[in-house]
Amino acid sequence: MLAQDSCESLTSAADPQTLLPFNSLSSWAWHNDSLPADGENIDDYHGVPKLTHGRNVSYDDTDPNLPEATQWLIGNPNRINLGRIGLQYKNLTSLPASLVTDAVQTLDVWNGTITSTFRLDGTLVTVVTQGDFDSDTVAFQIDSDLIRSGDLRVFLDFPYPPIHTTAYKYEVFVGVYDFPLNHTTRLQRVCKERDTAAHIFHELQSTKYHVNLRWPASDPLRLFKDEPDGSAAVTAHRFTLCPRESKSASSSISFTAHFSPDRRLPDLPASIRRRNVAAWNEYWTEGGFVDITASTNPKADELQRRIVLSQYHMRVNSAATGQSPQESGLMNNGWYGKFHMEMLVWHHGQWSVWGRQQYFDSIFPQLYETFLPSSMARARAMGWDGARWPKMTEVNTGRNSPGSINALLMWQQVRLFDPHPMYLANLAYQADPTRETLQRWDRVITATANYMASYAWKNDTSGHYDLGPPAYGVTENTPPDQSLNLAYEVAYWRWGLDAACDWKRKLGQPVPDAWTTVAQNMAPPPVVDGLYADYEGLNGSWWYDAKLSKDPRSLVMLRGILPDTVAVDPEVARRTADKVHEVWTDEKIFGWGRPVLAINSARIGNPQRAIDHLTAYDYYQFDDAGFANRGSGKSFPRQLVTPYNSDTANKSSVEGTPPPFIAGNGAFLYSVAYLAAGWKGSTEHAPGFPKDGSWVVKHEGLRQVL
C-alpha cells in the first residue's frame, strides 16, 4: 500500500527550493535511527515500576534513567519517505512562486484520477496522476511545450530520515537532505530494458528498496544522476528524467514509478490507467451509499461532499492488508509513522457498516493474530493472563512505544478504537453470522477476555471488581494515580466480557467461570447527583474543573458508541449527555469528538442536535480536499514555502498533529451510517436526521451499527 501526495512539487535545478515537498509513503518501508551514542543501551530498558494494588508492575512508561534509550524506542522504527517526484524548471537559482499561476487541481473520484493544470512562466502545464491498487505504483502523464524546449523535466530525489527526537514527533514533509553521506542511491539498468526502463536502488543501512521506472517505447526517456556517487551536495541523491535527445520534439513525458523491495519491470502507464479506472469504478458500485442531494437544508451540499470524499480517502489510506494506517494516513508522519490501536474502529469500523466487508476482513483478525504472541508475553511479564494489546505500535516489532499515555491507556483493551476485539468481532459476525466467523476470531477473543478477567481487581470491601489505578481514560486528561473505575471503561469492560461469554456460547464451548464472575460483579459506572462521573471518588464540582471537563466525550460514549449493556442506565446516560452538551462547547470539540456527539444525540432521541454536530462547519472543519481536521477550527497551511534541504521544513508541525486526520474521516463515516441506517434495534428511517422537512435521506447497502 502506497500513496503519492497529489500535489506536484516545482523545484529549481541549482538552488533547491520547493513549493510543496510532499511524500511517497508506504506500509512496508521503515528505518531505524542510529542507536543512542551516550552509552545508553536500549536492551537495558525494562519499563517503569508502578504500585498496582499492592505489587509493583512494570509499565511501558518513560524511564528517567534512560531518556535517550526511551526516546529511541518511541521513535523507532520510523516510516520513511520513499522519494519525491516533481517537476524541475530551468537552471534558475530560485523559483519565485509568482512564476506559477492559474493553478487548478481536479480530483475525479469516480475514476481515481488527479489532473493538475497551471501556467509556469506563462506556459501551460498539465499533469495527470494515477495510483495503482495492485502494486505500489504511480503513473504520470505530463504535457507542456516546456518539455519540448527542454526547460521542464522530471526529478526524483531521496531524503534521509531525520534524527527522531521529540522535535520530530510529527513530520509534515518527511525526511531531510542534510545527511547525503548517510545513504546511497545507484542507477541500475538492464540492457534489454535500456530504452523502456530504469531502476534506482536506495540503501539506508538495513533499509533497501528500488524505484522501478518504465515508459512507452514510442516515447523513450533517459534517466541520469545529477551528482557523482559520493557527493556531499544537497542534491547528491537527485535524478533527472527527460526525453531522449532523439525525441526532443516531444511535448510529453509518460512513465510509471513502482516502489518495491525488489527490482522488477513495472507495468506501462497505459496499463496502470486502465486498471486503476476499472478498480475505482468497481469500488464506487459496491457497498453502501448515502444520498442527501434532494435535501433543501443549506448545509446538505457540504455534508454530501464530505461523505463522498471521506469514502475516497479511506480507500486510499485505510484499505491495507493486515495492518492499520497511522492517524495521518499515507500523507504525513504522525507519531513517527506508527499507528494507534485505540483508533482501529474509527479507521476500519466504517468498512463493515458501509457494506465493504472485504476491506475489514483483509485487516481483521490478522492484525490481532500478528500481535498475539508479543501481547501475551507482555501480559505475562506484568503478572496477568491473556493478551495485553499495545497502544502505539507497528507490525514489524509489535512493541508498545514507551510513554505515560501509551503505558496506562485502557481503552485499546476493550474500547472500540484500539484493539477492541469484541466490538470488531461482533461487526464481523453481524456481516457474516457463521460458525467460520466465530472460529476465526476465537483465539483473539479468548486471549482478550482472559486478560480482562485477570486485570480486574477484586475489592473485598465493595465486593466489586475494580479497574485502575493507575489508568488513563479515553480523553487522557484524568490523573492516572486517582482514576479508579473510569465510567466508560468499566461499562465497556462489562459489555466486552458479556460479549466474550456470548461468543463462547455461540461456539458451544464452555464459558470460563472467571469471565462470568468478573462481568457480573464489575464496579458500576460512578454516578454523582444523578449523572455519570468521570471516575470514582469525584463529587459534583468536577464538572467545573477545567482540567477534567474540557473533554468529557467518554461520558457521551456510554450511550451510542457503547452497545446496550446492563452496566448503563439509559435515563442517567441521557441526563449526562445533556450536561455534556452544556459544558463541552464548540471551541473545545476536536478530532472524532463531533461524530461521537452526533451518535450519542441520535441514540438519546435528539436528531436535531445530532445533525447540528455534524454540520457545525465553523468549528468542524474539513479542508478543500475533504480531509478531516483533528483540531478545533485550526489547521496547518496546506501550501508552505520551506527550505528544501533543512529540517525547518518540519518545524511547523512540531506544535500539533500534522493534517490530515484519517481517523476523523472514518469516524465521520461511521456516524453518518449511524444517523442514516440506525443502530441495532432501531426501526425508523434515518433516525439520526431531523424530521423537519429539510432533510431527504436515501441510503442503500448500509448495515446498522451495533
JSON list of C-alpha atoms in Angstrom, two decimals, residues 436-537:
[
{"chain": "A", "resi": 436, "resn": "GLU", "atom": "CA", "xyz": [-16.50, -19.83, 10.47]},
{"chain": "A", "resi": 437, "resn": "THR", "atom": "CA", "xyz": [-16.52, -16.21, 11.70]},
{"chain": "A", "resi": 438, "resn": "LEU", "atom": "CA", "xyz": [-16.80, -17.39, 15.30]},
{"chain": "A", "resi": 439, "resn": "GLN", "atom": "CA", "xyz": [-13.86, -19.74, 14.91]},
{"chain": "A", "resi": 440, "resn": "ARG", "atom": "CA", "xyz": [-11.73, -17.21, 13.05]},
{"chain": "A", "resi": 441, "resn": "TRP", "atom": "CA", "xyz": [-11.96, -14.74, 15.94]},
{"chain": "A", "resi": 442, "resn": "ASP", "atom": "CA", "xyz": [-11.99, -17.20, 18.84]},
{"chain": "A", "resi": 443, "resn": "ARG", "atom": "CA", "xyz": [-8.27, -17.12, 19.73]},
{"chain": "A", "resi": 444, "resn": "VAL", "atom": "CA", "xyz": [-8.24, -13.33, 19.85]},
{"chain": "A", "resi": 445, "resn": "ILE", "atom": "CA", "xyz": [-11.48, -13.11, 21.84]},
{"chain": "A", "resi": 446, "resn": "THR", "atom": "CA", "xyz": [-10.23, -15.71, 24.32]},
{"chain": "A", "resi": 447, "resn": "ALA", "atom": "CA", "xyz": [-6.88, -14.01, 24.88]},
{"chain": "A", "resi": 448, "resn": "THR", "atom": "CA", "xyz": [-8.54, -10.61, 25.31]},
{"chain": "A", "resi": 449, "resn": "ALA", "atom": "CA", "xyz": [-11.15, -11.85, 27.77]},
{"chain": "A", "resi": 450, "resn": "ASN", "atom": "CA", "xyz": [-8.56, -13.77, 29.78]},
{"chain": "A", "resi": 451, "resn": "TYR", "atom": "CA", "xyz": [-6.60, -10.56, 30.21]},
{"chain": "A", "resi": 452, "resn": "MET", "atom": "CA", "xyz": [-9.70, -8.55, 31.13]},
{"chain": "A", "resi": 453, "resn": "ALA", "atom": "CA", "xyz": [-10.77, -11.04, 33.78]},
{"chain": "A", "resi": 454, "resn": "SER", "atom": "CA", "xyz": [-7.23, -11.24, 35.13]},
{"chain": "A", "resi": 455, "resn": "TYR", "atom": "CA", "xyz": [-6.63, -7.48, 35.15]},
{"chain": "A", "resi": 456, "resn": "ALA", "atom": "CA", "xyz": [-9.80, -6.53, 37.07]},
{"chain": "A", "resi": 457, "resn": "TRP", "atom": "CA", "xyz": [-9.03, -6.38, 40.80]},
{"chain": "A", "resi": 458, "resn": "LYS", "atom": "CA", "xyz": [-11.38, -7.82, 43.43]},
{"chain": "A", "resi": 459, "resn": "ASN", "atom": "CA", "xyz": [-12.23, -5.16, 46.01]},
{"chain": "A", "resi": 460, "resn": "ASP", "atom": "CA", "xyz": [-13.08, -7.14, 49.13]},
{"chain": "A", "resi": 461, "resn": "THR", "atom": "CA", "xyz": [-14.70, -4.10, 50.76]},
{"chain": "A", "resi": 462, "resn": "SER", "atom": "CA", "xyz": [-17.22, -3.37, 47.99]},
{"chain": "A", "resi": 463, "resn": "GLY", "atom": "CA", "xyz": [-17.39, -6.86, 46.54]},
{"chain": "A", "resi": 464, "resn": "HIS", "atom": "CA", "xyz": [-16.86, -5.36, 43.08]},
{"chain": "A", "resi": 465, "resn": "TYR", "atom": "CA", "xyz": [-14.09, -5.81, 40.56]},
{"chain": "A", "resi": 466, "resn": "ASP", "atom": "CA", "xyz": [-12.25, -2.53, 40.04]},
{"chain": "A", "resi": 467, "resn": "LEU", "atom": "CA", "xyz": [-10.22, -1.10, 37.17]},
{"chain": "A", "resi": 468, "resn": "GLY", "atom": "CA", "xyz": [-7.18, 1.00, 38.00]},
{"chain": "A", "resi": 469, "resn": "PRO", "atom": "CA", "xyz": [-5.45, 2.95, 39.22]},
{"chain": "A", "resi": 470, "resn": "PRO", "atom": "CA", "xyz": [-3.10, 3.59, 37.53]},
{"chain": "A", "resi": 471, "resn": "ALA", "atom": "CA", "xyz": [-5.05, 4.31, 34.38]},
{"chain": "A", "resi": 472, "resn": "TYR", "atom": "CA", "xyz": [-5.79, 6.90, 31.72]},
{"chain": "A", "resi": 473, "resn": "GLY", "atom": "CA", "xyz": [-9.27, 7.22, 30.30]},
{"chain": "A", "resi": 474, "resn": "VAL", "atom": "CA", "xyz": [-10.43, 7.93, 26.77]},
{"chain": "A", "resi": 475, "resn": "THR", "atom": "CA", "xyz": [-9.68, 11.61, 26.96]},
{"chain": "A", "resi": 476, "resn": "GLU", "atom": "CA", "xyz": [-6.22, 11.14, 28.51]},
{"chain": "A", "resi": 477, "resn": "ASN", "atom": "CA", "xyz": [-6.77, 14.01, 30.96]},
{"chain": "A", "resi": 478, "resn": "THR", "atom": "CA", "xyz": [-7.64, 12.20, 34.16]},
{"chain": "A", "resi": 479, "resn": "PRO", "atom": "CA", "xyz": [-5.00, 11.88, 36.91]},
{"chain": "A", "resi": 480, "resn": "PRO", "atom": "CA", "xyz": [-3.72, 8.33, 36.37]},
{"chain": "A", "resi": 481, "resn": "ASP", "atom": "CA", "xyz": [-2.97, 7.63, 40.02]},
{"chain": "A", "resi": 482, "resn": "GLN", "atom": "CA", "xyz": [-6.53, 8.57, 41.04]},
{"chain": "A", "resi": 483, "resn": "SER", "atom": "CA", "xyz": [-8.52, 7.17, 38.13]},
{"chain": "A", "resi": 484, "resn": "LEU", "atom": "CA", "xyz": [-10.42, 4.37, 39.81]},
{"chain": "A", "resi": 485, "resn": "ASN", "atom": "CA", "xyz": [-13.28, 2.83, 37.83]},
{"chain": "A", "resi": 486, "resn": "LEU", "atom": "CA", "xyz": [-13.44, 5.23, 34.92]},
{"chain": "A", "resi": 487, "resn": "ALA", "atom": "CA", "xyz": [-17.09, 5.28, 33.87]},
{"chain": "A", "resi": 488, "resn": "TYR", "atom": "CA", "xyz": [-16.71, 4.35, 30.23]},
{"chain": "A", "resi": 489, "resn": "GLU", "atom": "CA", "xyz": [-14.02, 1.78, 30.88]},
{"chain": "A", "resi": 490, "resn": "VAL", "atom": "CA", "xyz": [-15.92, -0.20, 33.50]},
{"chain": "A", "resi": 491, "resn": "ALA", "atom": "CA", "xyz": [-19.10, -0.16, 31.39]},
{"chain": "A", "resi": 492, "resn": "TYR", "atom": "CA", "xyz": [-17.21, -1.33, 28.34]},
{"chain": "A", "resi": 493, "resn": "TRP", "atom": "CA", "xyz": [-15.39, -3.95, 30.41]},
{"chain": "A", "resi": 494, "resn": "ARG", "atom": "CA", "xyz": [-18.77, -5.36, 31.41]},
{"chain": "A", "resi": 495, "resn": "TRP", "atom": "CA", "xyz": [-20.06, -5.31, 27.83]},
{"chain": "A", "resi": 496, "resn": "GLY", "atom": "CA", "xyz": [-16.84, -6.83, 26.50]},
{"chain": "A", "resi": 497, "resn": "LEU", "atom": "CA", "xyz": [-16.81, -9.74, 28.93]},
{"chain": "A", "resi": 498, "resn": "ASP", "atom": "CA", "xyz": [-20.50, -10.38, 28.34]},
{"chain": "A", "resi": 499, "resn": "ALA", "atom": "CA", "xyz": [-19.82, -10.39, 24.60]},
{"chain": "A", "resi": 500, "resn": "ALA", "atom": "CA", "xyz": [-16.95, -12.86, 25.08]},
{"chain": "A", "resi": 501, "resn": "CYS", "atom": "CA", "xyz": [-19.21, -15.15, 27.09]},
{"chain": "A", "resi": 502, "resn": "ASP", "atom": "CA", "xyz": [-21.85, -14.97, 24.38]},
{"chain": "A", "resi": 503, "resn": "TRP", "atom": "CA", "xyz": [-19.18, -15.78, 21.78]},
{"chain": "A", "resi": 504, "resn": "LYS", "atom": "CA", "xyz": [-18.28, -18.99, 23.58]},
{"chain": "A", "resi": 505, "resn": "ARG", "atom": "CA", "xyz": [-21.95, -19.96, 23.89]},
{"chain": "A", "resi": 506, "resn": "LYS", "atom": "CA", "xyz": [-22.44, -19.50, 20.14]},
{"chain": "A", "resi": 507, "resn": "LEU", "atom": "CA", "xyz": [-19.49, -21.83, 19.57]},
{"chain": "A", "resi": 508, "resn": "GLY", "atom": "CA", "xyz": [-20.94, -24.37, 22.00]},
{"chain": "A", "resi": 509, "resn": "GLN", "atom": "CA", "xyz": [-17.85, -24.08, 24.19]},
{"chain": "A", "resi": 510, "resn": "PRO", "atom": "CA", "xyz": [-17.76, -23.76, 27.99]},
{"chain": "A", "resi": 511, "resn": "VAL", "atom": "CA", "xyz": [-17.59, -20.23, 29.32]},
{"chain": "A", "resi": 512, "resn": "PRO", "atom": "CA", "xyz": [-14.70, -19.71, 31.76]},
{"chain": "A", "resi": 513, "resn": "ASP", "atom": "CA", "xyz": [-16.01, -19.07, 35.29]},
{"chain": "A", "resi": 514, "resn": "ALA", "atom": "CA", "xyz": [-13.64, -16.11, 35.70]},
{"chain": "A", "resi": 515, "resn": "TRP", "atom": "CA", "xyz": [-15.29, -14.28, 32.81]},
{"chain": "A", "resi": 516, "resn": "THR", "atom": "CA", "xyz": [-18.80, -14.50, 34.20]},
{"chain": "A", "resi": 517, "resn": "THR", "atom": "CA", "xyz": [-17.71, -13.83, 37.77]},
{"chain": "A", "resi": 518, "resn": "VAL", "atom": "CA", "xyz": [-15.88, -10.65, 36.86]},
{"chain": "A", "resi": 519, "resn": "ALA", "atom": "CA", "xyz": [-18.54, -9.49, 34.39]},
{"chain": "A", "resi": 520, "resn": "GLN", "atom": "CA", "xyz": [-21.42, -9.88, 36.83]},
{"chain": "A", "resi": 521, "resn": "ASN", "atom": "CA", "xyz": [-19.53, -8.18, 39.64]},
{"chain": "A", "resi": 522, "resn": "MET", "atom": "CA", "xyz": [-17.88, -5.31, 37.78]},
{"chain": "A", "resi": 523, "resn": "ALA", "atom": "CA", "xyz": [-17.92, -1.98, 39.58]},
{"chain": "A", "resi": 524, "resn": "PRO", "atom": "CA", "xyz": [-20.73, 0.14, 38.13]},
{"chain": "A", "resi": 525, "resn": "PRO", "atom": "CA", "xyz": [-20.00, 3.43, 36.37]},
{"chain": "A", "resi": 526, "resn": "PRO", "atom": "CA", "xyz": [-19.89, 6.06, 39.15]},
{"chain": "A", "resi": 527, "resn": "VAL", "atom": "CA", "xyz": [-22.96, 8.29, 39.49]},
{"chain": "A", "resi": 528, "resn": "VAL", "atom": "CA", "xyz": [-22.90, 11.67, 41.26]},
{"chain": "A", "resi": 529, "resn": "ASP", "atom": "CA", "xyz": [-26.04, 13.84, 41.61]},
{"chain": "A", "resi": 530, "resn": "GLY", "atom": "CA", "xyz": [-27.91, 11.67, 39.11]},
{"chain": "A", "resi": 531, "resn": "LEU", "atom": "CA", "xyz": [-25.19, 11.99, 36.42]},
{"chain": "A", "resi": 532, "resn": "TYR", "atom": "CA", "xyz": [-22.34, 9.75, 35.42]},
{"chain": "A", "resi": 533, "resn": "ALA", "atom": "CA", "xyz": [-18.97, 10.97, 36.70]},
{"chain": "A", "resi": 534, "resn": "ASP", "atom": "CA", "xyz": [-15.60, 10.59, 35.01]},
{"chain": "A", "resi": 535, "resn": "TYR", "atom": "CA", "xyz": [-14.26, 8.25, 37.68]},
{"chain": "A", "resi": 536, "resn": "GLU", "atom": "CA", "xyz": [-14.97, 7.09, 41.21]},
{"chain": "A", "resi": 537, "resn": "GLY", "atom": "CA", "xyz": [-14.40, 9.49, 44.12]}
]
